[in-house]
Amino acid sequence: MGKSTIRIGLLGMGTVGTGVVRLLTAHRADLERKAGAKLELARVAVKDASKPRDVDLPKGMITEDAVSVLRDPSIDLIVELIGGLMPARMYVMEAIKAKKHIVTANKALLAEHWAEIVGAARANGVEVYFEGAVGGGIPIIQSLSEGLAANRIEAIFGIVNGTSNYILTRMDKDGKTFPEALKEAQKKGYAEADPALDVGGGDAAHKLTVLTSLAFETTVPFASVHVEGIEDLTPQDFVWAREEFGYVVKLLAIAKQEEGKLEVRVHPALLPETHLLADVDGAYNAIYVVGDAVGATMFYGLGAGQMPTASAVVSDILYVARSIAYDVAGRAGWGPFGDIPHTPVNLPVRPMEELTCRYYLRLSAMDQPGVLSAIAKILADHRVSIAAVVQKERSKGDKVPVVILTYEALEKDMQEARRQIESLPAVKGKIVLLRVERGE
Ligand code: NDP
Ligand code: HSE
């Protein structure tokens, strides 16, 4: 028997949760018509119930007792917008065991506990939806699981962290410093509670794990994703990359399947200025997906922020509510990851040291005769061939910045050469190494 009223329990009413309440209220009539049932926000759990809120809710609806919401037998659907692993994981697992359907935007939880959540959803016949977890308002999860289902996915290139893309854009286009740009992103509600996840690449890696698991029907262990962040970039890198070589610098999330192995990596990369992803700026995200039948596609939109993310979360609520209303929830699958029997492919992840690509190196060297030839010798000894070298004038002191673009080389060789160059007495500090991606 279907239901004429779907009761929703909301866990977390911060940036995104507040947007969800706003949208459910503002578009109630349309949403209920589309769902075929009344949508009733029954209870809301937060950490501190005394905090002032930006939305008005009936007295008594807000509680600090999340467990009472999970255990309320009249609630059909739990929307988890607390974030992080604990207590979110415990609450989601308890709700699934209580046979409540789940909507979440928590990519950290999905990436690190994918198998546990998928397994529990299947065992309990509930649906778990997570459109808000990747790409904010961009409907990439539905697109991968339904719109592109006829394809074998070959590659994904994504700009999937709004905060870091916002910072890179502000540094590149407006000359802002890293800390200034990060502060702005936090103020706009884009950043995670721990912004190290944004700037260190961890959030993008969480999202890539989810995308890869879906797209390649495999379970990608989060720990197998290679992750580097944007902390070492300077405004000068954007200038040199563009003016000397014709590239932009972006934090890319990359997944590729080749010869039965997966590459899954997140790192800043040089991308040709002419690539579609090169113009994705600010808090915008884009996911470039290559399928064997469809070819190249790109999904673009605001990847963070209150209302874009609420748009994705409420579309999931609607989807699950309609399934409950028509009594098909959990019958034709357990969410975007499909139904059983489902044999996961479990593709092996290619070790990073086997990667082959071109590299951009930026280092600081003493302005002395023989330094460049010593660097070139180390690169040659490691089979790394130089495509271009730019040595800038001294600005202060006796050190000069040197920028090198290489031809294709093996990551293992490049990293060994980097270590040896860093140990030259005339080379000062760490070498910044960026990979060059063609993005196709
Ligand atoms: P916020 O930090 O703004 O909100 C978190 C909410 O959870 C707050 O309402 C907080 O309560 C509540 N909370 C914290 N601990 C508990 C607890 N133990 N029990 C009950 N409630 C608790 O986070 P966001 O809204 O930004 O993010 C929510 C989720 O959405 C995260 O998983 C995030 O990664 C994801 N996301 C966020 C996006 C964004 O742009 N912000 C975009 C896409 C996904 P209180 O209000 O009392 O402090
Ligand atoms: N902190 C995340 C970002 C929020 O900046 O992209 C959206 O997932």
Short mmCIF file of C-alpha atoms and ligand atoms in Angstrom, two decimals:
data_model
loop_
_atom_site.label_atom_id
_atom_site.label_comp_id
_atom_site.label_asym_id
_atom_site.label_seq_id
_atom_site.Cartn_x
_atom_site.Cartn_y
_atom_site.Cartn_z
CA MET A 1 0.00 0.00 0.00
CA GLY A 2 1.34 3.39 -0.89
CA LYS A 3 1.05 6.43 1.35
CA SER A 4 -0.70 9.76 0.94
CA THR A 5 1.61 11.59 3.38
CA ILE A 6 5.38 11.13 3.50
CA ARG A 7 6.94 12.12 6.83
CA ILE A 8 10.48 13.42 6.73
CA GLY A 9 13.05 13.53 9.54
CA LEU A 10 15.88 16.01 8.94
CA LEU A 11 19.23 15.52 10.69
CA GLY A 12 21.24 18.77 10.49
CA MET A 13 19.93 22.21 9.60
CA GLY A 14 23.08 24.20 8.81
CA THR A 15 23.89 25.65 5.38
CA VAL A 16 22.31 22.88 3.31
CA GLY A 17 19.60 21.78 5.75
CA THR A 18 18.29 25.35 5.94
CA GLY A 19 18.16 25.47 2.13
CA VAL A 20 16.20 22.21 2.08
CA VAL A 21 13.62 23.58 4.54
CA ARG A 22 13.34 26.78 2.47
CA LEU A 23 12.78 24.85 -0.76
CA LEU A 24 10.30 22.38 0.78
CA THR A 25 8.33 25.36 2.09
CA ALA A 26 8.52 27.63 -0.95
CA HIS A 27 7.73 24.93 -3.54
CA ARG A 28 5.47 22.76 -1.40
CA ALA A 29 2.44 22.67 -3.76
CA ASP A 30 4.54 21.83 -6.84
CA LEU A 31 6.59 19.22 -5.00
CA GLU A 32 3.50 17.51 -3.58
CA ARG A 33 1.89 17.43 -7.02
CA LYS A 34 5.03 15.82 -8.43
CA ALA A 35 5.37 13.37 -5.55
CA GLY A 36 1.70 12.37 -5.61
CA ALA A 37 1.64 12.74 -1.81
CA LYS A 38 1.85 15.33 0.94
CA LEU A 39 5.40 16.04 2.13
CA GLU A 40 5.50 16.68 5.84
CA LEU A 41 8.64 17.82 7.63
CA ALA A 42 8.07 15.95 10.90
CA ARG A 43 11.18 16.51 13.07
CA VAL A 44 14.53 18.30 12.77
CA ALA A 45 17.59 17.32 14.82
CA VAL A 46 20.46 19.75 15.35
CA LYS A 47 23.41 20.00 17.70
CA ASP A 48 22.30 23.16 19.50
CA ALA A 49 18.55 23.75 19.53
CA SER A 50 18.93 27.19 21.11
CA LYS A 51 20.79 28.65 18.10
CA PRO A 52 18.90 31.29 16.10
CA ARG A 53 17.74 29.87 12.74
CA ASP A 54 17.07 31.51 9.38
CA VAL A 55 13.81 29.59 8.91
CA ASP A 56 10.69 29.53 11.10
CA LEU A 57 9.57 26.10 12.22
CA PRO A 58 6.69 25.14 14.52
CA LYS A 59 7.58 25.05 18.21
CA GLY A 60 8.80 21.65 19.35
CA MET A 61 9.85 20.47 15.87
CA ILE A 62 13.56 21.02 16.57
CA THR A 63 15.34 18.62 18.89
CA GLU A 64 18.88 17.79 19.98
CA ASP A 65 17.90 14.12 20.24
CA ALA A 66 18.64 12.74 16.77
CA VAL A 67 18.03 9.16 17.93
CA SER A 68 14.41 9.97 18.77
CA VAL A 69 13.95 11.11 15.16
CA LEU A 70 15.47 7.88 13.79
CA ARG A 71 13.27 5.80 16.06
CA ASP A 72 10.03 7.66 15.36
CA PRO A 73 7.93 4.96 13.66
CA SER A 74 5.84 7.54 11.79
CA ILE A 75 8.89 8.83 9.86
CA ASP A 76 9.44 7.33 6.40
CA LEU A 77 12.52 9.13 5.20
CA ILE A 78 15.66 10.44 6.94
CA VAL A 79 17.58 13.31 5.33
CA GLU A 80 21.12 13.33 6.76
CA LEU A 81 22.82 16.74 6.47
CA ILE A 82 25.12 16.67 9.50
CA GLY A 83 28.23 15.75 7.53
CA GLY A 84 31.41 13.92 8.57
CA LEU A 85 31.74 10.32 9.65
CA MET A 86 30.55 10.27 13.24
CA PRO A 87 27.79 10.40 14.37
CA ALA A 88 26.41 10.56 10.80
CA ARG A 89 27.46 6.97 10.03
CA MET A 90 25.82 5.60 13.17
CA TYR A 91 22.59 7.50 12.47
CA VAL A 92 22.41 6.45 8.82
CA MET A 93 23.05 2.79 9.67
CA GLU A 94 20.45 2.85 12.45
CA ALA A 95 17.89 4.49 10.15
CA ILE A 96 18.50 1.90 7.42
CA LYS A 97 18.08 -0.93 9.93
CA ALA A 98 14.80 0.71 11.00
CA LYS A 99 13.80 0.42 7.28
CA LYS A 100 13.79 4.15 6.68
CA HIS A 101 14.85 5.45 3.30
CA ILE A 102 17.84 7.82 3.25
CA VAL A 103 18.77 11.00 1.43
CA THR A 104 22.24 12.36 2.18
CA ALA A 105 24.79 14.81 0.76
CA ASN A 106 27.58 13.28 2.83
CA LYS A 107 30.30 12.30 0.37
CA ALA A 108 32.82 11.53 3.14
CA LEU A 109 30.48 8.93 4.58
CA LEU A 110 29.67 7.40 1.19
CA ALA A 111 33.30 7.28 0.07
CA GLU A 112 34.63 5.73 3.24
CA HIS A 113 31.72 3.37 3.99
CA TRP A 114 30.25 2.68 0.55
CA ALA A 115 30.17 -1.13 0.83
CA GLU A 116 28.63 -1.05 4.31
CA ILE A 117 25.88 1.39 3.30
CA VAL A 118 25.07 -0.29 -0.01
CA GLY A 119 25.01 -3.69 1.70
CA ALA A 120 22.71 -2.50 4.50
CA ALA A 121 20.36 -0.76 2.05
CA ARG A 122 20.02 -3.97 0.03
CA ALA A 123 19.58 -6.15 3.10
CA ASN A 124 16.82 -3.89 4.45
CA GLY A 125 15.13 -3.02 1.15
CA VAL A 126 15.54 0.74 1.56
CA GLU A 127 16.69 3.37 -0.90
CA VAL A 128 19.72 5.61 -0.39
CA TYR A 129 19.95 8.72 -2.59
CA PHE A 130 22.87 11.15 -2.68
CA GLU A 131 22.62 13.62 -5.56
CA GLY A 132 23.88 16.47 -3.33
CA ALA A 133 27.06 14.58 -2.47
CA VAL A 134 28.82 15.36 -5.77
CA GLY A 135 28.74 18.55 -7.79
CA GLY A 136 26.25 20.45 -5.58
CA GLY A 137 23.26 21.20 -7.79
CA ILE A 138 24.53 19.32 -10.86
CA PRO A 139 22.45 16.17 -11.48
CA ILE A 140 25.51 14.00 -12.09
CA ILE A 141 24.48 11.01 -9.98
CA GLN A 142 21.19 10.56 -11.86
CA SER A 143 23.03 11.14 -15.13
CA LEU A 144 25.61 8.45 -14.44
CA SER A 145 23.18 5.91 -13.03
CA GLU A 146 20.36 6.46 -15.52
CA GLY A 147 21.02 8.87 -18.38
CA LEU A 148 24.35 7.26 -19.33
CA ALA A 149 23.49 3.71 -18.25
CA ALA A 150 23.80 2.39 -21.82
CA ASN A 151 27.48 3.32 -21.92
CA ARG A 152 30.70 1.82 -20.71
CA ILE A 153 32.33 4.81 -19.07
CA GLU A 154 35.90 5.37 -20.24
CA ALA A 155 36.97 8.45 -18.31
CA ILE A 156 35.84 11.13 -15.90
CA PHE A 157 37.58 14.50 -15.45
CA GLY A 158 36.00 16.65 -12.79
CA ILE A 159 36.31 19.98 -11.10
CA VAL A 160 34.35 18.85 -8.07
CA ASN A 161 35.39 21.07 -5.20
CA GLY A 162 33.79 24.51 -5.22
CA THR A 163 35.97 25.94 -2.46
CA SER A 164 39.30 25.11 -4.10
CA ASN A 165 38.06 26.18 -7.53
CA TYR A 166 36.88 29.46 -5.99
CA ILE A 167 40.31 29.96 -4.38
CA LEU A 168 42.21 29.16 -7.60
CA THR A 169 40.01 31.54 -9.59
CA ARG A 170 40.43 34.39 -7.10
CA MET A 171 44.22 33.87 -7.03
CA ASP A 172 44.44 33.64 -10.82
CA LYS A 173 42.02 36.36 -11.91
CA ASP A 174 41.96 38.82 -8.99
CA GLY A 175 45.42 38.41 -7.46
CA LYS A 176 43.97 37.38 -4.05
CA THR A 177 46.18 35.53 -1.60
CA PHE A 178 45.34 31.96 -0.67
CA PRO A 179 44.15 32.82 2.90
CA GLU A 180 42.01 35.74 1.66
CA ALA A 181 40.29 33.61 -0.95
CA LEU A 182 39.71 30.74 1.51
CA LYS A 183 38.10 33.11 4.01
CA GLU A 184 35.71 34.36 1.31
CA ALA A 185 34.76 30.79 0.34
CA GLN A 186 34.05 29.96 3.98
CA LYS A 187 31.89 33.06 4.35
CA LYS A 188 29.85 32.03 1.33
CA GLY A 189 29.10 28.61 2.90
CA TYR A 190 31.11 26.57 0.36
CA ALA A 191 33.75 25.08 2.66
CA GLU A 192 33.57 21.92 4.73
CA ALA A 193 33.55 22.21 8.53
CA ASP A 194 37.24 21.27 8.20
CA PRO A 195 38.45 23.30 5.17
CA ALA A 196 41.63 21.19 5.01
CA LEU A 197 39.42 18.67 3.22
CA ASP A 198 38.73 21.24 0.50
CA VAL A 199 42.22 22.64 -0.04
CA GLY A 200 44.02 19.34 0.58
CA GLY A 201 41.99 17.51 -2.10
CA GLY A 202 40.26 15.13 0.36
CA ASP A 203 36.74 16.36 -0.44
CA ALA A 204 37.37 16.01 -4.18
CA ALA A 205 38.74 12.52 -3.51
CA HIS A 206 35.58 11.60 -1.59
CA LYS A 207 33.50 12.74 -4.55
CA LEU A 208 35.73 10.95 -7.06
CA THR A 209 35.39 7.73 -5.05
CA VAL A 210 31.61 7.99 -5.28
CA LEU A 211 31.63 8.85 -9.00
CA THR A 212 34.10 6.09 -9.83
CA SER A 213 32.25 3.46 -7.83
CA LEU A 214 29.04 4.32 -9.68
CA ALA A 215 30.47 4.84 -13.14
CA PHE A 216 32.69 1.75 -13.20
CA GLU A 217 30.42 -0.47 -11.05
CA THR A 218 33.18 -1.20 -8.63
CA THR A 219 34.02 -0.48 -5.03
CA VAL A 220 36.94 1.92 -4.97
CA PRO A 221 38.74 1.85 -1.61
CA PHE A 222 39.04 5.51 -0.60
CA ALA A 223 42.63 4.90 0.52
CA SER A 224 43.60 3.90 -3.03
CA VAL A 225 42.85 7.36 -4.45
CA HIS A 226 45.99 9.45 -4.96
CA VAL A 227 45.36 12.88 -3.40
CA GLU A 228 47.24 16.17 -3.61
CA GLY A 229 45.87 19.61 -2.75
CA ILE A 230 46.35 23.17 -3.93
CA GLU A 231 48.33 24.49 -0.95
CA ASP A 232 51.68 24.84 -2.74
CA LEU A 233 50.42 26.88 -5.70
CA THR A 234 51.34 30.55 -6.00
CA PRO A 235 49.72 33.24 -8.19
CA GLN A 236 52.87 33.13 -10.33
CA ASP A 237 52.13 29.51 -11.37
CA PHE A 238 48.93 30.66 -13.10
CA VAL A 239 50.84 33.36 -14.99
CA TRP A 240 53.66 31.05 -16.12
CA ALA A 241 51.30 28.20 -17.01
CA ARG A 242 49.20 30.50 -19.19
CA GLU A 243 51.72 32.93 -20.65
CA GLU A 244 54.60 30.56 -21.25
CA PHE A 245 52.79 27.33 -22.10
CA GLY A 246 49.06 28.01 -22.81
CA TYR A 247 47.58 26.16 -19.86
CA VAL A 248 45.27 26.89 -16.91
CA VAL A 249 45.75 25.33 -13.46
CA LYS A 250 42.81 23.40 -11.96
CA LEU A 251 42.32 20.88 -9.17
CA LEU A 252 41.22 17.87 -11.19
CA ALA A 253 39.57 14.64 -10.10
CA ILE A 254 40.42 12.01 -12.70
CA ALA A 255 39.20 8.44 -13.18
CA LYS A 256 40.11 6.41 -16.24
CA GLN A 257 39.76 2.77 -17.15
CA GLU A 258 42.49 1.31 -19.31
CA GLU A 259 43.43 -2.32 -19.84
CA GLY A 260 41.25 -3.48 -16.95
CA LYS A 261 42.85 -1.10 -14.46
CA LEU A 262 41.55 2.13 -12.97
CA GLU A 263 43.43 5.38 -12.49
CA VAL A 264 41.87 7.39 -9.67
CA ARG A 265 43.65 10.56 -8.69
CA VAL A 266 43.07 14.10 -7.46
CA HIS A 267 45.75 16.75 -7.92
CA PRO A 268 46.30 20.19 -9.36
CA ALA A 269 46.95 19.90 -13.07
CA LEU A 270 47.77 21.99 -16.11
CA LEU A 271 44.90 21.81 -18.58
CA PRO A 272 44.94 23.33 -22.10
CA GLU A 273 43.33 26.78 -22.12
CA THR A 274 41.07 25.55 -24.92
CA HIS A 275 39.57 22.65 -22.91
CA LEU A 276 35.90 23.02 -21.87
CA LEU A 277 36.90 22.61 -18.21
CA ALA A 278 39.36 25.52 -18.44
CA ASP A 279 36.56 28.11 -18.17
CA VAL A 280 34.91 26.56 -15.12
CA ASP A 281 35.52 29.26 -12.52
CA GLY A 282 34.58 30.23 -8.98
CA ALA A 283 32.25 27.89 -7.08
CA TYR A 284 31.17 26.29 -10.36
CA ASN A 285 31.91 22.60 -10.83
CA ALA A 286 31.92 20.54 -14.01
CA ILE A 287 32.19 16.84 -14.65
CA TYR A 288 33.42 15.76 -18.07
CA VAL A 289 32.36 12.18 -18.73
CA VAL A 290 33.44 10.10 -21.71
CA GLY A 291 31.22 7.11 -22.58
CA ASP A 292 31.89 4.58 -25.34
CA ALA A 293 28.56 5.27 -27.08
CA VAL A 294 27.81 8.89 -26.22
CA GLY A 295 31.37 10.25 -26.55
CA ALA A 296 32.29 13.29 -24.45
CA THR A 297 29.66 14.99 -22.28
CA MET A 298 29.99 17.76 -19.70
CA PHE A 299 27.78 18.57 -16.72
CA TYR A 300 28.14 22.08 -15.34
CA GLY A 301 26.68 24.10 -12.47
CA LEU A 302 27.20 25.48 -8.98
CA GLY A 303 29.03 22.83 -7.02
CA ALA A 304 28.56 24.22 -3.52
CA GLY A 305 26.36 26.58 -1.55
CA GLN A 306 22.99 26.50 0.14
CA MET A 307 20.37 26.55 -2.60
CA PRO A 308 22.23 24.64 -5.37
CA THR A 309 22.85 21.78 -2.95
CA ALA A 310 19.29 22.00 -1.60
CA SER A 311 18.09 21.66 -5.21
CA ALA A 312 19.84 18.27 -5.44
CA VAL A 313 18.73 17.09 -1.99
CA VAL A 314 15.08 18.02 -2.57
CA SER A 315 15.07 16.27 -5.95
CA ASP A 316 16.18 13.12 -4.09
CA ILE A 317 13.46 13.63 -1.48
CA LEU A 318 10.93 13.91 -4.27
CA TYR A 319 12.20 10.75 -5.96
CA VAL A 320 12.00 8.69 -2.78
CA ALA A 321 8.67 10.23 -1.74
CA ARG A 322 7.13 9.29 -5.10
CA SER A 323 8.42 5.72 -4.74
CA ILE A 324 6.85 5.49 -1.28
CA ALA A 325 3.60 7.10 -2.48
CA TYR A 326 3.28 4.55 -5.31
CA ASP A 327 4.49 1.69 -3.11
CA VAL A 328 7.53 0.85 -5.24
CA ALA A 329 10.24 2.07 -2.86
CA GLY A 330 13.02 -0.48 -2.65
CA ARG A 331 11.42 -2.75 -5.26
CA ALA A 332 13.35 -1.75 -8.36
CA GLY A 333 16.68 -0.98 -6.75
CA TRP A 334 18.23 0.51 -3.69
CA GLY A 335 19.23 3.86 -5.04
CA PRO A 336 21.54 4.99 -7.81
CA PHE A 337 23.82 1.99 -7.30
CA GLY A 338 21.14 -0.31 -8.73
CA ASP A 339 19.71 -3.60 -7.60
CA ILE A 340 20.82 -7.13 -6.82
CA PRO A 341 22.02 -9.49 -8.11
CA HIS A 342 24.87 -7.21 -8.93
CA THR A 343 28.36 -8.47 -9.37
CA PRO A 344 30.82 -5.73 -8.57
CA VAL A 345 33.67 -5.69 -11.03
CA ASN A 346 36.19 -4.59 -8.40
CA LEU A 347 38.71 -3.23 -10.84
CA PRO A 348 42.28 -2.94 -9.53
CA VAL A 349 43.67 0.57 -9.11
CA ARG A 350 46.83 1.28 -11.12
CA PRO A 351 49.70 2.34 -8.83
CA MET A 352 50.53 6.04 -9.28
CA GLU A 353 54.16 5.27 -10.13
CA GLU A 354 52.98 3.64 -13.40
CA LEU A 355 51.39 6.89 -14.62
CA THR A 356 52.86 8.50 -17.72
CA CYS A 357 52.31 12.19 -18.45
CA ARG A 358 54.02 15.54 -19.04
CA TYR A 359 55.12 17.58 -16.04
CA TYR A 360 55.51 21.22 -15.03
CA LEU A 361 58.24 21.80 -12.42
CA ARG A 362 58.79 25.05 -10.57
CA LEU A 363 61.86 25.44 -8.42
CA SER A 364 64.02 28.07 -6.86
CA ALA A 365 67.75 27.87 -7.73
CA MET A 366 70.90 29.88 -7.03
CA ASP A 367 71.77 32.08 -10.01
CA GLN A 368 75.13 30.36 -10.67
CA PRO A 369 76.80 28.83 -13.71
CA GLY A 370 76.17 25.09 -14.12
CA VAL A 371 72.94 24.85 -12.11
CA LEU A 372 70.67 24.38 -15.09
CA SER A 373 72.96 21.80 -16.64
CA ALA A 374 73.06 19.82 -13.35
CA ILE A 375 69.24 19.80 -13.28
CA ALA A 376 69.07 18.80 -16.95
CA LYS A 377 71.54 15.94 -16.35
CA ILE A 378 69.45 14.50 -13.50
CA LEU A 379 66.33 14.66 -15.67
CA ALA A 380 68.14 13.00 -18.60
CA ASP A 381 69.53 10.28 -16.30
CA HIS A 382 65.90 9.48 -15.41
CA ARG A 383 64.64 9.44 -19.00
CA VAL A 384 62.82 12.75 -18.56
CA SER A 385 63.11 14.89 -21.66
CA ILE A 386 62.76 18.68 -21.40
CA ALA A 387 60.26 20.45 -23.68
CA ALA A 388 60.85 24.01 -22.43
CA VAL A 389 62.74 25.88 -19.70
CA VAL A 390 62.01 29.36 -18.46
CA GLN A 391 64.40 31.09 -16.09
CA LYS A 392 63.15 34.40 -14.76
CA GLU A 393 65.27 37.43 -13.78
CA ARG A 394 66.31 37.68 -10.14
CA SER A 395 63.77 39.74 -8.25
CA LYS A 396 65.53 39.75 -4.89
CA GLY A 397 68.46 37.90 -3.39
CA ASP A 398 70.55 35.53 -5.48
CA LYS A 399 67.83 32.95 -6.22
CA VAL A 400 65.85 32.72 -9.43
CA PRO A 401 62.64 30.87 -10.22
CA VAL A 402 63.05 28.18 -12.88
CA VAL A 403 60.10 26.60 -14.62
CA ILE A 404 60.48 23.42 -16.68
CA LEU A 405 57.96 21.68 -18.92
CA THR A 406 58.82 18.08 -19.78
CA TYR A 407 57.71 15.64 -22.42
CA GLU A 408 55.96 12.45 -21.32
CA ALA A 409 57.77 10.63 -18.56
CA LEU A 410 57.06 7.86 -16.09
CA GLU A 411 55.89 9.09 -12.66
CA LYS A 412 58.37 6.81 -10.89
CA ASP A 413 61.27 8.32 -12.86
CA MET A 414 59.97 11.86 -12.42
CA GLN A 415 59.65 11.50 -8.65
CA GLU A 416 63.17 10.08 -8.31
CA ALA A 417 64.57 12.91 -10.44
CA ARG A 418 62.65 15.42 -8.31
CA ARG A 419 64.21 14.00 -5.14
CA GLN A 420 67.71 14.23 -6.60
CA ILE A 421 67.21 17.77 -7.89
CA GLU A 422 65.88 18.87 -4.50
CA SER A 423 69.08 17.59 -2.91
CA LEU A 424 71.35 19.74 -5.12
CA PRO A 425 72.97 22.43 -2.91
CA ALA A 426 72.05 25.11 -5.46
CA VAL A 427 68.35 24.22 -5.37
CA LYS A 428 66.42 25.79 -2.50
CA GLY A 429 63.22 24.44 -0.99
CA LYS A 430 60.63 22.06 -2.41
CA ILE A 431 59.97 21.60 -6.12
CA VAL A 432 56.36 22.21 -7.12
CA LEU A 433 55.40 19.47 -9.57
CA LEU A 434 52.19 19.66 -11.56
CA ARG A 435 50.98 17.07 -14.05
CA VAL A 436 49.79 18.12 -17.48
CA GLU A 437 46.43 16.66 -18.55
CA ARG A 438 44.95 16.71 -22.03
CA GLY A 439 41.53 15.98 -20.47
CA GLU A 440 40.22 13.54 -23.07
P1 NDP B 1 26.86 22.74 8.41
O1 NDP B 1 28.06 22.62 9.27
O2 NDP B 1 26.45 24.08 7.94
O3 NDP B 1 25.60 22.09 9.17
C1 NDP B 1 25.69 20.92 9.93
C2 NDP B 1 24.40 20.73 10.70
O4 NDP B 1 24.48 19.52 11.44
C3 NDP B 1 24.11 21.84 11.72
O5 NDP B 1 22.74 22.16 11.72
C4 NDP B 1 24.50 21.19 13.06
O6 NDP B 1 23.73 21.67 14.17
C5 NDP B 1 24.10 19.76 12.78
N1 NDP B 1 24.80 18.82 13.65
C6 NDP B 1 26.13 18.72 13.92
N2 NDP B 1 26.35 17.69 14.76
C7 NDP B 1 25.15 17.14 15.03
C8 NDP B 1 24.71 16.06 15.84
N3 NDP B 1 25.57 15.33 16.55
N4 NDP B 1 23.38 15.76 15.90
C9 NDP B 1 22.49 16.51 15.19
N5 NDP B 1 22.84 17.54 14.40
C10 NDP B 1 24.15 17.85 14.33
O7 NDP B 1 27.10 21.75 7.17
P2 NDP B 1 26.57 21.90 5.68
O8 NDP B 1 25.13 22.17 5.68
O9 NDP B 1 27.48 22.79 4.91
O10 NDP B 1 26.87 20.42 5.12
C11 NDP B 1 26.00 19.34 5.41
C12 NDP B 1 26.39 18.17 4.53
O11 NDP B 1 26.22 18.54 3.17
C13 NDP B 1 27.86 17.73 4.67
O12 NDP B 1 27.92 16.34 4.47
C14 NDP B 1 28.53 18.45 3.52
O13 NDP B 1 29.70 17.79 3.08
C15 NDP B 1 27.45 18.35 2.47
N6 NDP B 1 27.52 19.33 1.41
C16 NDP B 1 27.68 20.66 1.70
C17 NDP B 1 27.70 21.60 0.70
C18 NDP B 1 27.88 23.06 0.96
O14 NDP B 1 28.01 23.82 0.00
N7 NDP B 1 27.88 23.50 2.21
C19 NDP B 1 27.54 21.19 -0.70
C20 NDP B 1 27.37 19.76 -0.90
C21 NDP B 1 27.36 18.89 0.13
P3 NDP B 1 23.77 23.21 14.66
O15 NDP B 1 23.10 23.97 13.56
O16 NDP B 1 23.05 23.21 15.92
O17 NDP B 1 25.24 23.53 14.78
N1 HSE B 2 33.04 21.94 0.48
C1 HSE B 2 32.45 21.45 -0.71
C2 HSE B 2 32.99 22.23 -1.88
C3 HSE B 2 30.97 21.57 -0.64
O1 HSE B 2 33.57 23.30 -1.67
O2 HSE B 2 32.83 21.76 -3.01
C4 HSE B 2 30.27 20.93 -1.80
O3 HSE B 2 30.36 19.55 -1.74
#
